[in-house]
Short mmCIF file of C-alpha atoms in Angstrom, two decimals:
data_model
loop_
_atom_site.label_atom_id
_atom_site.label_comp_id
_atom_site.label_asym_id
_atom_site.label_seq_id
_atom_site.Cartn_x
_atom_site.Cartn_y
_atom_site.Cartn_z
CA MET A 160 50.04 115.87 38.52
CA LEU A 161 51.84 114.32 35.57
CA ASP A 162 55.61 114.01 35.67
CA GLU A 163 56.79 114.95 32.19
CA ASP A 164 60.37 113.88 32.81
CA THR A 165 59.47 110.27 33.62
CA ARG A 166 56.32 109.74 31.57
CA PHE A 167 57.34 110.81 28.08
CA ASP A 168 60.50 110.98 25.97
CA TRP A 169 60.14 114.12 23.87
CA ALA A 170 63.31 113.53 21.86
CA GLU A 171 62.22 110.03 20.91
CA SER A 172 58.78 111.37 20.05
CA ALA A 173 60.22 114.03 17.74
CA GLU A 174 62.42 111.47 15.98
CA ARG A 175 59.49 109.09 15.51
CA GLN A 176 57.31 111.90 14.14
CA ARG A 177 60.01 112.92 11.66
CA ASP A 178 60.35 109.32 10.44
CA VAL A 179 56.61 108.84 10.00
CA ALA A 180 56.21 112.27 8.38
CA ARG A 181 58.96 111.53 5.84
CA ASP A 182 57.49 108.11 5.08
CA MET A 183 54.05 109.66 4.50
CA GLN A 184 55.61 112.42 2.39
CA ARG A 185 57.41 109.83 0.27
CA LYS A 186 54.21 107.85 -0.33
CA MET A 187 52.12 110.96 -1.05
CA ASN A 188 54.67 112.26 -3.53
CA ASP A 189 54.57 108.89 -5.28
CA LEU A 190 50.81 109.32 -5.65
CA VAL A 191 51.24 112.86 -6.96
CA ARG A 192 53.93 111.80 -9.41
CA THR A 193 51.85 108.96 -10.82
CA GLY A 194 48.64 110.98 -10.86
CA THR A 195 46.64 108.62 -8.68
CA THR A 196 45.29 108.17 -5.16
CA ALA A 197 44.77 105.35 -2.68
CA ARG A 198 42.04 103.07 -4.02
CA GLU A 199 39.82 100.15 -3.13
CA ALA A 200 39.31 97.40 -5.72
CA GLY A 201 36.27 99.16 -7.17
CA PRO A 202 33.17 101.22 -6.35
CA MET A 203 30.77 100.11 -3.62
CA ARG A 204 27.03 100.61 -3.28
CA ASN A 205 25.25 101.18 0.03
CA ASP A 206 21.59 101.12 0.98
CA PRO A 207 20.25 104.51 2.24
CA ALA A 208 18.89 102.51 5.18
CA ALA A 209 22.38 102.82 6.67
CA TYR A 210 21.55 106.49 7.20
CA THR A 211 17.76 106.48 7.59
CA ASP A 212 16.43 103.20 9.02
CA PRO A 213 15.37 103.47 12.71
CA LYS A 214 16.17 99.78 13.35
CA TRP A 215 19.64 100.16 11.85
CA PHE A 216 20.06 103.32 13.94
CA GLU A 217 19.02 101.60 17.19
CA ALA A 218 21.34 98.68 16.47
CA GLU A 219 24.27 101.08 16.09
CA LYS A 220 23.49 102.78 19.37
CA ARG A 221 23.18 99.44 21.13
CA GLU A 222 26.06 97.46 19.59
CA ILE A 223 28.54 100.26 18.96
CA PHE A 224 27.92 103.25 21.21
CA ARG A 225 26.90 101.25 24.28
CA LYS A 226 29.31 98.32 23.95
CA MET A 227 32.50 99.69 22.39
CA PRO A 228 35.12 101.91 24.07
CA MET A 229 34.21 105.57 23.67
CA LEU A 230 36.84 108.30 23.89
CA VAL A 231 35.68 110.77 26.55
CA GLY A 232 38.72 113.04 26.82
CA LEU A 233 42.45 113.31 27.30
CA THR A 234 44.55 112.91 30.43
CA ARG A 235 44.86 116.61 31.16
CA ASP A 236 41.12 117.12 31.02
CA ILE A 237 41.20 115.62 34.52
CA GLU A 238 44.82 116.13 35.43
CA ASN A 239 44.75 116.18 39.26
CA PRO A 240 43.08 114.02 41.93
CA GLY A 241 39.57 115.35 42.43
CA ASP A 242 39.23 116.65 38.85
CA LYS A 243 36.04 115.52 37.14
CA MET A 244 34.23 115.55 33.82
CA LEU A 245 30.83 114.34 32.60
CA PHE A 246 30.01 112.28 29.52
CA ASP A 247 26.41 111.85 28.44
CA ALA A 248 26.68 111.73 24.66
CA VAL A 249 25.52 108.12 24.27
CA GLY A 250 22.71 108.04 26.83
CA PRO A 251 23.54 107.62 30.52
CA SER A 252 25.25 110.43 32.42
CA ILE A 253 28.72 109.13 33.28
CA LEU A 254 31.04 110.74 35.81
CA ILE A 255 34.76 110.37 35.09
CA LEU A 256 37.29 111.48 37.71
CA ARG A 257 40.89 111.31 38.81
CA LYS A 258 41.25 109.30 42.00
CA LYS A 259 43.74 109.93 44.79
CA ASP A 260 46.17 107.29 43.49
CA GLY A 261 46.24 108.99 40.05
CA THR A 262 44.14 106.39 38.26
CA VAL A 263 40.84 107.15 36.59
CA GLY A 264 37.43 106.08 37.87
CA ALA A 265 34.07 106.16 36.09
CA TYR A 266 30.57 105.82 37.53
CA LEU A 267 27.00 106.38 36.52
CA ASN A 268 26.24 109.92 37.63
CA MET A 269 23.24 108.59 39.51
CA CYS A 270 22.65 108.63 43.25
CA PRO A 271 21.67 105.16 44.56
CA HIS A 272 19.00 106.86 46.68
CA ARG A 273 16.56 108.44 44.21
CA ALA A 274 18.67 108.49 40.99
CA ALA A 275 19.41 112.24 41.02
CA LYS A 276 22.63 113.42 39.34
CA VAL A 277 25.34 113.56 41.98
CA VAL A 278 27.63 115.94 40.05
CA ILE A 279 26.36 118.81 37.93
CA ASP A 280 29.30 121.25 38.04
CA CYS A 281 32.78 119.85 37.33
CA SER A 282 34.64 123.13 37.78
CA ARG A 283 35.24 122.51 41.48
CA ASN A 284 38.05 120.13 42.46
CA SER A 285 37.03 118.11 45.50
CA SER A 286 37.67 114.72 47.07
CA ARG A 287 33.97 114.43 47.91
CA MET A 288 30.77 114.53 45.89
CA THR A 289 27.46 115.43 47.49
CA CYS A 290 24.12 114.78 45.84
CA PRO A 291 22.16 118.07 45.72
CA PHE A 292 18.85 116.28 46.38
CA HIS A 293 19.30 114.79 49.87
CA GLY A 294 22.98 115.31 50.63
CA TRP A 295 24.28 111.77 50.21
CA THR A 296 28.07 112.08 49.92
CA PHE A 297 30.56 109.88 48.08
CA ASP A 298 34.36 109.72 47.88
CA LEU A 299 36.46 109.40 44.72
CA GLU A 300 36.19 105.62 44.92
CA GLY A 301 32.40 105.93 44.61
CA LYS A 302 31.83 104.84 48.21
CA LEU A 303 29.04 106.33 50.31
CA ILE A 304 30.69 108.24 53.17
CA GLY A 305 27.88 110.56 54.25
CA LEU A 306 24.28 109.54 54.87
CA PRO A 307 22.02 112.20 56.46
CA GLY A 308 19.13 110.71 58.44
CA LYS A 309 20.79 107.30 58.49
CA GLU A 310 18.21 106.06 61.00
CA GLY A 311 15.70 105.99 58.15
CA PHE A 312 17.79 103.39 56.33
CA GLU A 313 18.18 100.75 59.03
CA GLY A 314 19.05 97.33 57.70
CA ILE A 315 20.91 98.70 54.69
CA GLU A 316 24.67 98.44 55.02
CA ARG A 317 26.46 101.58 53.84
CA GLU A 318 29.15 99.40 52.27
CA GLU A 319 26.53 97.97 49.95
CA ILE A 320 25.54 101.39 48.62
CA GLY A 321 27.77 103.31 46.27
CA LEU A 322 28.02 104.78 42.81
CA ILE A 323 27.63 102.23 40.03
CA LYS A 324 30.92 101.55 38.25
CA VAL A 325 31.40 101.96 34.52
CA PRO A 326 34.34 100.30 32.69
CA VAL A 327 37.14 102.83 32.15
CA ALA A 328 40.68 102.77 30.76
CA GLU A 329 43.46 105.29 30.15
CA ARG A 330 46.12 104.70 27.52
CA HIS A 331 48.49 106.98 25.57
CA GLY A 332 46.86 110.06 27.11
CA MET A 333 43.33 109.01 26.09
CA ILE A 334 40.48 108.13 28.45
CA PHE A 335 37.85 105.61 27.37
CA VAL A 336 34.64 104.29 28.89
CA ILE A 337 32.13 101.65 27.90
CA ALA A 338 28.72 103.16 28.55
CA THR A 339 27.28 100.00 30.06
CA PRO A 340 27.74 99.51 33.85
CA GLY A 341 29.98 96.72 35.11
CA ASP A 342 33.28 95.83 36.74
CA GLN A 343 34.85 94.37 33.60
CA GLU A 344 38.10 95.84 32.34
CA ILE A 345 38.44 97.42 28.92
CA ASP A 346 41.04 95.69 26.77
CA ILE A 347 42.03 98.97 25.22
CA ASP A 348 45.22 97.58 23.68
CA ALA A 349 43.13 95.05 21.75
CA HIS A 350 40.77 97.83 20.66
CA LEU A 351 43.58 100.07 19.39
CA GLY A 352 45.71 97.26 17.96
CA ASP A 353 48.49 98.50 15.66
CA PHE A 354 46.99 101.98 15.81
CA GLY A 355 48.05 102.38 19.44
CA PRO A 356 51.78 102.91 18.72
CA GLU A 357 50.87 105.41 16.01
CA LEU A 358 49.12 107.56 18.63
CA ALA A 359 51.56 106.88 21.46
CA HIS A 360 54.32 109.08 20.04
CA LEU A 361 52.08 112.15 19.94
CA GLY A 362 52.36 112.87 23.67
CA LEU A 363 48.60 113.20 24.10
CA GLU A 364 48.99 112.65 27.84
CA HIS A 365 50.52 116.14 27.98
CA ALA A 366 48.21 117.87 25.49
CA LYS A 367 46.44 120.82 27.11
CA PRO A 368 42.79 121.64 26.40
CA VAL A 369 42.21 125.04 24.79
CA ARG A 370 38.66 125.19 23.44
CA LYS A 371 35.63 122.91 23.17
CA SER A 372 32.29 123.24 21.40
CA ARG A 373 29.34 121.23 20.18
CA LEU A 374 28.14 121.27 16.59
CA ASP A 375 24.68 119.88 15.76
CA VAL A 376 23.88 118.60 12.28
CA ASP A 377 20.65 117.52 10.59
CA ALA A 378 22.19 114.33 9.24
CA ASN A 379 23.07 110.84 10.33
CA TRP A 380 26.26 110.59 12.41
CA LYS A 381 27.94 108.51 9.70
CA TYR A 382 27.15 111.10 7.04
CA ALA A 383 28.88 113.67 9.23
CA LEU A 384 31.88 111.39 9.73
CA ASP A 385 32.08 110.59 6.00
CA THR A 386 33.05 114.19 5.30
CA TYR A 387 36.39 113.62 7.05
CA GLY A 388 37.23 110.55 4.98
CA GLU A 389 38.17 111.74 1.50
CA GLY A 390 39.75 114.63 -0.39
CA TYR A 391 37.66 114.12 -3.51
CA HIS A 392 35.50 117.12 -2.56
CA PHE A 393 38.19 119.67 -1.68
CA SER A 394 38.12 121.84 -4.82
CA THR A 395 34.33 121.86 -5.15
CA LEU A 396 33.17 122.16 -1.54
CA HIS A 397 36.19 123.98 -0.06
CA PRO A 398 37.51 126.20 -2.89
CA THR A 399 38.36 129.13 -0.59
CA SER A 400 39.43 127.17 2.50
CA ILE A 401 41.01 123.71 2.58
CA GLY A 402 41.02 123.52 -1.22
CA LEU A 403 43.57 126.33 -1.35
CA SER A 404 46.22 124.27 0.45
CA ALA A 405 45.39 120.58 -0.09
CA MET A 406 45.37 118.75 -3.42
CA THR A 407 42.02 117.40 -4.57
CA ASP A 408 41.46 113.63 -4.91
CA VAL A 409 44.98 112.67 -3.90
CA MET A 410 44.93 110.79 -0.62
CA LEU A 411 47.25 108.46 1.23
CA TYR A 412 45.38 105.74 3.12
CA GLN A 413 47.02 103.70 5.88
CA GLY A 414 44.80 101.14 7.59
CA PHE A 415 45.27 99.82 11.11
CA GLY A 416 42.48 97.30 11.57
CA PRO A 417 39.23 99.30 11.78
CA HIS A 418 41.19 102.54 12.27
CA HIS A 419 43.08 104.54 9.67
CA ARG A 420 45.36 107.48 8.95
CA LEU A 421 44.93 109.72 5.93
CA GLY A 422 47.43 112.07 4.34
CA PHE A 423 46.46 114.86 1.93
CA PRO A 424 49.37 116.36 -0.06
CA HIS A 425 49.87 120.11 0.07
CA VAL A 426 49.48 121.83 -3.31
CA SER A 427 53.25 122.42 -3.32
CA ALA A 428 53.70 118.66 -3.73
CA ALA A 429 52.92 119.02 -7.45
CA GLU A 430 56.33 120.63 -7.87
CA GLU A 431 58.15 118.87 -5.06
CA ALA A 432 57.25 115.37 -6.29
CA GLN A 433 59.27 115.96 -9.47
CA LYS A 434 62.45 116.64 -7.49
CA PRO A 435 64.85 114.13 -5.94
CA GLU A 436 64.10 113.36 -2.29
CA SER A 437 67.27 115.12 -1.16
CA GLU A 438 65.70 118.42 -2.25
CA TRP A 439 62.41 117.98 -0.42
CA ALA A 440 61.56 120.32 2.42
CA GLU A 441 61.03 118.59 5.78
CA LYS A 442 57.32 118.35 6.51
CA PRO A 443 55.88 118.29 10.03
CA TYR A 444 53.89 115.29 11.19
CA GLY A 445 50.17 115.52 10.58
CA GLY A 446 47.14 114.04 8.93
CA ILE A 447 43.64 112.82 9.67
CA HIS A 448 43.45 109.86 12.04
CA MET A 449 40.16 108.01 12.42
CA MET A 450 39.83 105.98 15.61
CA PHE A 451 36.93 103.60 15.12
CA PRO A 452 34.08 104.01 15.55
CA ASN A 453 33.49 107.77 15.81
CA THR A 454 36.60 109.86 16.48
CA ILE A 455 38.71 112.02 14.18
CA PHE A 456 42.14 113.33 15.22
CA ASN A 457 43.10 116.28 13.05
CA ILE A 458 46.81 116.75 13.69
CA SER A 459 48.13 119.87 12.06
CA THR A 460 50.61 122.69 12.37
CA LEU A 461 49.02 125.98 13.28
CA GLU A 462 50.53 128.05 10.52
CA ARG A 463 48.62 126.19 7.81
CA TYR A 464 45.29 127.54 9.05
CA ALA A 465 46.36 130.70 10.89
CA ALA A 466 45.07 134.07 9.77
CA ASP A 467 47.46 136.86 8.84
CA GLY A 468 49.33 138.17 11.83
CA VAL A 469 49.07 135.08 14.02
CA PRO A 470 52.40 134.59 15.81
CA THR A 471 54.54 131.55 15.05
CA ILE A 472 54.98 129.11 17.90
CA GLY A 473 58.59 128.93 19.11
CA ASP A 474 60.51 126.02 17.57
CA ASN A 475 62.47 125.55 20.79
CA LYS A 476 59.37 124.38 22.60
CA GLY A 477 58.66 121.27 20.59
CA PRO A 478 56.24 120.60 17.73
CA ASP A 479 53.73 123.39 17.14
CA HIS A 480 50.91 120.90 16.69
CA ALA A 481 47.28 121.57 17.25
CA PHE A 482 45.33 118.45 18.11
CA GLY A 483 41.77 118.76 16.86
CA ILE A 484 39.60 115.94 18.22
CA TYR A 485 36.13 115.57 16.73
CA ARG A 486 33.73 112.90 18.03
CA MET A 487 30.53 112.15 16.10
CA PHE A 488 27.48 110.88 18.01
CA PRO A 489 23.96 109.84 17.00
CA GLY A 490 21.18 112.22 17.95
CA ASP A 491 17.60 111.36 18.90
CA GLU A 492 16.70 110.01 15.46
CA PRO A 493 18.56 108.66 12.41
CA GLY A 494 18.72 112.07 10.72
CA LYS A 495 20.16 113.92 13.71
CA ALA A 496 23.72 113.95 15.04
CA PHE A 497 26.17 116.14 16.89
CA THR A 498 29.92 116.57 16.97
CA MET A 499 31.92 117.28 20.11
CA MET A 500 34.84 119.39 18.91
CA ALA A 501 37.92 120.00 21.05
CA THR A 502 41.30 121.59 20.37
CA TYR A 503 44.43 120.87 22.42
CA ARG A 504 47.92 122.30 22.28
CA THR A 505 51.11 120.29 22.58
CA GLY A 506 52.38 119.71 26.10
CA ARG A 507 55.71 121.37 25.34
CA ILE A 508 54.14 124.82 25.11
CA ASP A 509 54.41 126.79 28.36
CA ASP A 510 51.24 127.19 30.40
CA GLY A 511 51.54 130.97 30.13
CA GLU A 512 51.77 130.99 26.33
CA ASP A 513 49.10 132.90 24.42
CA THR A 514 46.44 130.43 23.26
CA THR A 515 45.09 132.66 20.47
CA PRO A 516 46.59 130.56 17.62
CA TRP A 517 44.90 127.40 18.89
CA GLU A 518 41.61 129.22 19.41
CA GLN A 519 41.73 130.53 15.85
CA PHE A 520 42.53 127.05 14.57
CA HIS A 521 39.48 125.70 16.41
CA ASP A 522 37.22 128.43 15.07
CA PHE A 523 38.50 127.99 11.52
CA ILE A 524 37.82 124.26 11.46
CA GLU A 525 34.43 124.63 13.14
CA ASN A 526 33.37 127.25 10.60
CA VAL A 527 34.45 125.11 7.63
CA VAL A 528 32.70 122.04 9.00
CA ARG A 529 29.50 123.93 9.88
CA THR A 530 29.09 126.08 6.77
CA GLU A 531 30.52 123.70 4.16
CA ASP A 532 30.66 120.01 5.16
CA TYR A 533 27.60 119.82 7.35
CA SER A 534 25.52 122.02 5.07
CA VAL A 535 25.92 119.44 2.29
CA SER A 536 25.35 116.64 4.82
CA LYS A 537 21.97 118.13 5.74
CA ASP A 538 20.83 118.28 2.13
CA GLY A 539 22.08 114.78 1.38
CA GLN A 540 20.34 113.34 4.43
CA SER A 541 17.05 114.92 3.38
CA ASN A 542 17.35 113.40 -0.07
CA LEU A 543 18.18 109.96 1.33
CA GLU A 544 15.04 110.01 3.45
CA HIS A 545 12.95 110.49 0.29
CA ALA A 546 15.00 108.38 -2.11
CA PRO A 547 13.34 105.77 -4.37
CA ALA A 548 13.30 102.22 -3.00
CA ASP A 549 15.92 101.02 -5.48
CA TYR A 550 18.33 103.94 -4.95
CA ARG A 551 21.83 103.06 -3.74
CA MET A 552 24.65 105.39 -2.76
CA ILE A 553 27.95 104.88 -4.57
CA TYR A 554 31.33 105.20 -2.89
CA GLY A 555 34.09 105.39 -5.49
CA SER A 556 37.26 103.33 -5.39
CA ASN A 557 38.96 106.60 -4.43
CA GLU A 558 36.78 106.72 -1.30
CA ILE A 559 38.52 103.75 0.27
CA SER A 560 38.16 104.92 3.87
CA LEU A 561 34.39 105.31 3.50
CA GLN A 562 34.03 101.84 2.01
CA ARG A 563 35.96 100.16 4.79
CA PHE A 564 34.29 102.19 7.53
CA HIS A 565 30.79 101.34 6.37
CA ARG A 566 31.61 97.67 6.00
CA GLN A 567 32.91 97.66 9.59
CA ILE A 568 29.78 99.32 10.94
CA ALA A 569 27.42 97.04 9.00
CA SER A 570 29.28 93.92 10.08
CA ARG A 571 29.22 94.84 13.76
CA ILE A 572 25.45 95.27 13.82
CA GLY A 573 24.77 92.10 11.83
CA ARG A 574 23.81 93.75 8.55
CA PRO A 575 26.82 93.02 6.32
CA ILE A 576 26.99 94.87 3.01
CA ASP A 577 26.87 92.59 -0.03
#
């Protein structure tokens, strides 16, 4: 069980969030005032092969999804010793669990006997795991502790048989694995770089899961992720949803190595930006955070997306943030993908608090993504698969996050973009 008093300083977190929020507000209002947006040096062209080529697709799965740290969940998804979760989005079934000493372990969910899945149901907290095929039993360290009919396995030392380890790390409330077996450690601080401190103050280690879902899309995983990377489309694609509250084609971009944070000014900024800073209303921390290669953190206050009649979260219980975490994964072919969507509530909200506002936030975002963003993604993907040989996609200078993301992906698989 986490100890909130010793693990996290809520007052320091709130102060840090206020400072970052005001800095972002200042920069966004500058953009609004000058009538511009964050920009790259110029437009960029990209080969449709990035979305359609099977060899490109296989290289991404091999070099990125099997070799890079993948976010599998947050600390409170497996809060107590014996808690477990499964991750199979990139190929192998991986078992992640909380060990007796409070650290996290990860193993291939594969019995060393005949390769059956050892764990199928994670709802039961237990210090032991028994394979449903022949009853081989393992402890939380992955060691074989029960071997029925052991006389049939003479000459094989039990100590030599256990679950196969997978690299795992936990940092700032996030749990990562590398989906290739081995004893090597994940240098997660190197992976996060300067982005780590930007996530550390959120208190993700105390965020409580509310709702999870899977959203399939008939498009490449990068096409799906692209929809989270610019506000150029707000007024045309989201005129009755996000376009009602966020300004179109005005975006703050803050890069942290391969990761980034985006800020989209509220429509009220058109008036606010003309006033002196002393008259600005205090804005809560938020924005879109992209953790390379495939994860979006949508950090928002509930009231922005709540339907009429949704209760306001008590201010005395800390920030009323909803943490939407959306992870894009490749499907079985270049034109297929799926998104694992999860919504968490801040750790300062009492366990007994009504979760309806967070559930409605989750459903709102999922509906917008499914019926608006991913609908266009499907049509675009279909066109790319039939595009003329000389066709090239064009990312505008105002689509800076897309340009930098695609250059990162192409570079890591050895197909740099000219």
